Amino acid sequence: MEQETLTHPFDDAVALEPVGDDLWRGHTSAAYGNMVGPFGGVTAAQALSAVLRHPGLLGEPVALTVNFAAALADGPFEVQARPVRTNRSTQHWMLEIRQQGEAVLTGTAFTALRRATWDRIEHEMPAVPRAADVPRAGGPRRVEWVGRYEMRFIDGALPTTWDGQEQGDSRSRLWLRDAPPRAIDFASLTALADVFFPRVWRRRPVLVPIGTVSMTVYFHAGADQLRAAGTGYLLGQAQAQAFRGGYFDQTAQLWTEGGDLLATTHQVVYYKE
Amino acid sequence: MEQETLTHPFDDAVALEPVGDDLWRGHTSAAYGNMVGPFGGVTAAQALSAVLRHPGLLGEPVALTVNFAAALADGPFEVQARPVRTNRSTQHWMLEIRQQGEAVLTGTAFTALRRATWDRIEHEMPAVPRAADVPRAGGPRRVEWVGRYEMRFIDGALPTTWDGQEQGDSRSRLWLRDAPPRAIDFASLTALADVFFPRVWRRRPVLVPIGTVSMTVYFHAGADQLRAAGTGYLLGQAQAQAFRGGYFDQTAQLWTEGGDLLATTHQVVYYKE
């Protein structure tokens, strides 16, 4: 049985202390440690967290782009979230995370008041087994952050043999949620959008060094739909479109078990051959 | 016969004059006029153009995100392209276009020295008729910029009857290039990535007001591959994944006639119902 704690490790990770106008201080979280520095999904969530805490915030996140300019050193950092343009129902943000005065992350966010309109989910959830019927991935972990997520792979799991045998595609499908479970919000959804292991390892099982350089999340759900998703599983699907010249892309979707498309996300990732 | 001019209208449109450190002055182009203000693809290209002209530029564009904070007024503007982090082979940029001291566009760019690696195009070009066998879209134009592009729709052309009859999907496929033809470069490819008409009009033919709020382009080709593409046609494919709460997304690909995937692109667009 997992021990209950008063604070979820994710809440600890995205906690920020205000230190000035548009400026917060945060700290990398050992619970979300990666090979070098922290898991990028949590860094992206920390950047968005500053927007969400800003007293001048208008509306809810619709689009977020973050660029990873350097590996974060374990320790404190400063986040700047600056509203550069506020319209009647929309707001544009510039984001920066700094360590020792140097930018380690840059980004932009777009927030807006959502209104009810005609709506449609066009990219429908594929027919897959229910989360409860798919075994949880376990075993030893290379990196700490992977233990903060429950992952149940339907297909495209992390290779077990790194034999360089090229696969027909790079697609993965898995049920996922925070471990221990935590009600989804914009910050945790941002981190969940970065949970997929690098597509280059999936297409060609060679353990080459990789690193996300830019990531965009489009939020298709408002706070009400996120509340409805609760602590439920999300179906994540991720696939690359091209690998070339040291960079590949990833396009991904995150649906609730009920088939609600909460977010779509894209990233471009460095790889070394 | 089209009259030859010494300068292509696109080159005029993306021309910038240096006015300070990291700062340029440009001018909206009547040739690329839209319903209100200029075609956003050219505005995005103008922002990237500042990066491309910067004396400190390292490498070539890999990722670009721009956010349209307000409609540009016809007239002059200032572009700021600031390299906030320069690593050994990568560089991170923050972008801003201002008019009357107010931000009208924010963005980020990532440039890098490309190296030869193992490569693969995973999203292959669909089997479609050759560009020469597809008729060019003609007829009267609502907006000026559309005349700056040759468009040959294979499927998913702009509706001719706005009857609100919902379609099964929002996909469009078309051959496209600059009119008159112009050799593709990073700036023109950026504009081409925004050529698709709004997916909400495709899925449900109702002429609702729309406006792109954020757009990301991933460049999968370097300058050598762009040179090889020359003035050839690109196959553009665009589709939405979700429409909800006043915003929809678009995911798109741009291939050469030879099947080379030059760029993938995503955007999120406001719509009013």
Tab-separated table of C-alpha atoms in Angstrom, chain A residues 182-185 221-234 256-258 260 262, chain B residues 244:
chain	number	residue	atom	x	y	z
A	182	ARG	CA	-3.975	13.212	-8.350
A	183	ALA	CA	-6.869	15.188	-9.852
A	184	ILE	CA	-5.822	16.567	-13.235
A	185	ASP	CA	-5.278	20.303	-13.570
A	221	ALA	CA	-10.573	21.458	-22.139
A	222	GLY	CA	-11.436	24.083	-19.596
A	223	ALA	CA	-11.258	23.794	-15.807
A	224	ASP	CA	-14.750	22.217	-15.680
A	225	GLN	CA	-13.775	19.376	-18.014
A	226	LEU	CA	-10.524	18.839	-16.096
A	227	ARG	CA	-12.485	18.597	-12.868
A	228	ALA	CA	-14.727	16.001	-14.527
A	229	ALA	CA	-11.619	13.996	-15.524
A	230	GLY	CA	-10.622	13.864	-11.864
A	231	THR	CA	-8.025	11.253	-11.018
A	232	GLY	CA	-8.988	9.069	-13.984
A	233	TYR	CA	-6.592	7.574	-16.511
A	234	LEU	CA	-5.700	9.376	-19.716
A	256	THR	CA	-9.979	10.719	-20.865
A	257	GLU	CA	-11.377	7.213	-20.479
A	258	GLY	CA	-14.675	8.681	-21.687
A	260	ASP	CA	-12.771	13.512	-24.145
A	262	LEU	CA	-8.189	17.139	-23.152
B	244	ARG	CA	-14.343	23.508	-28.467
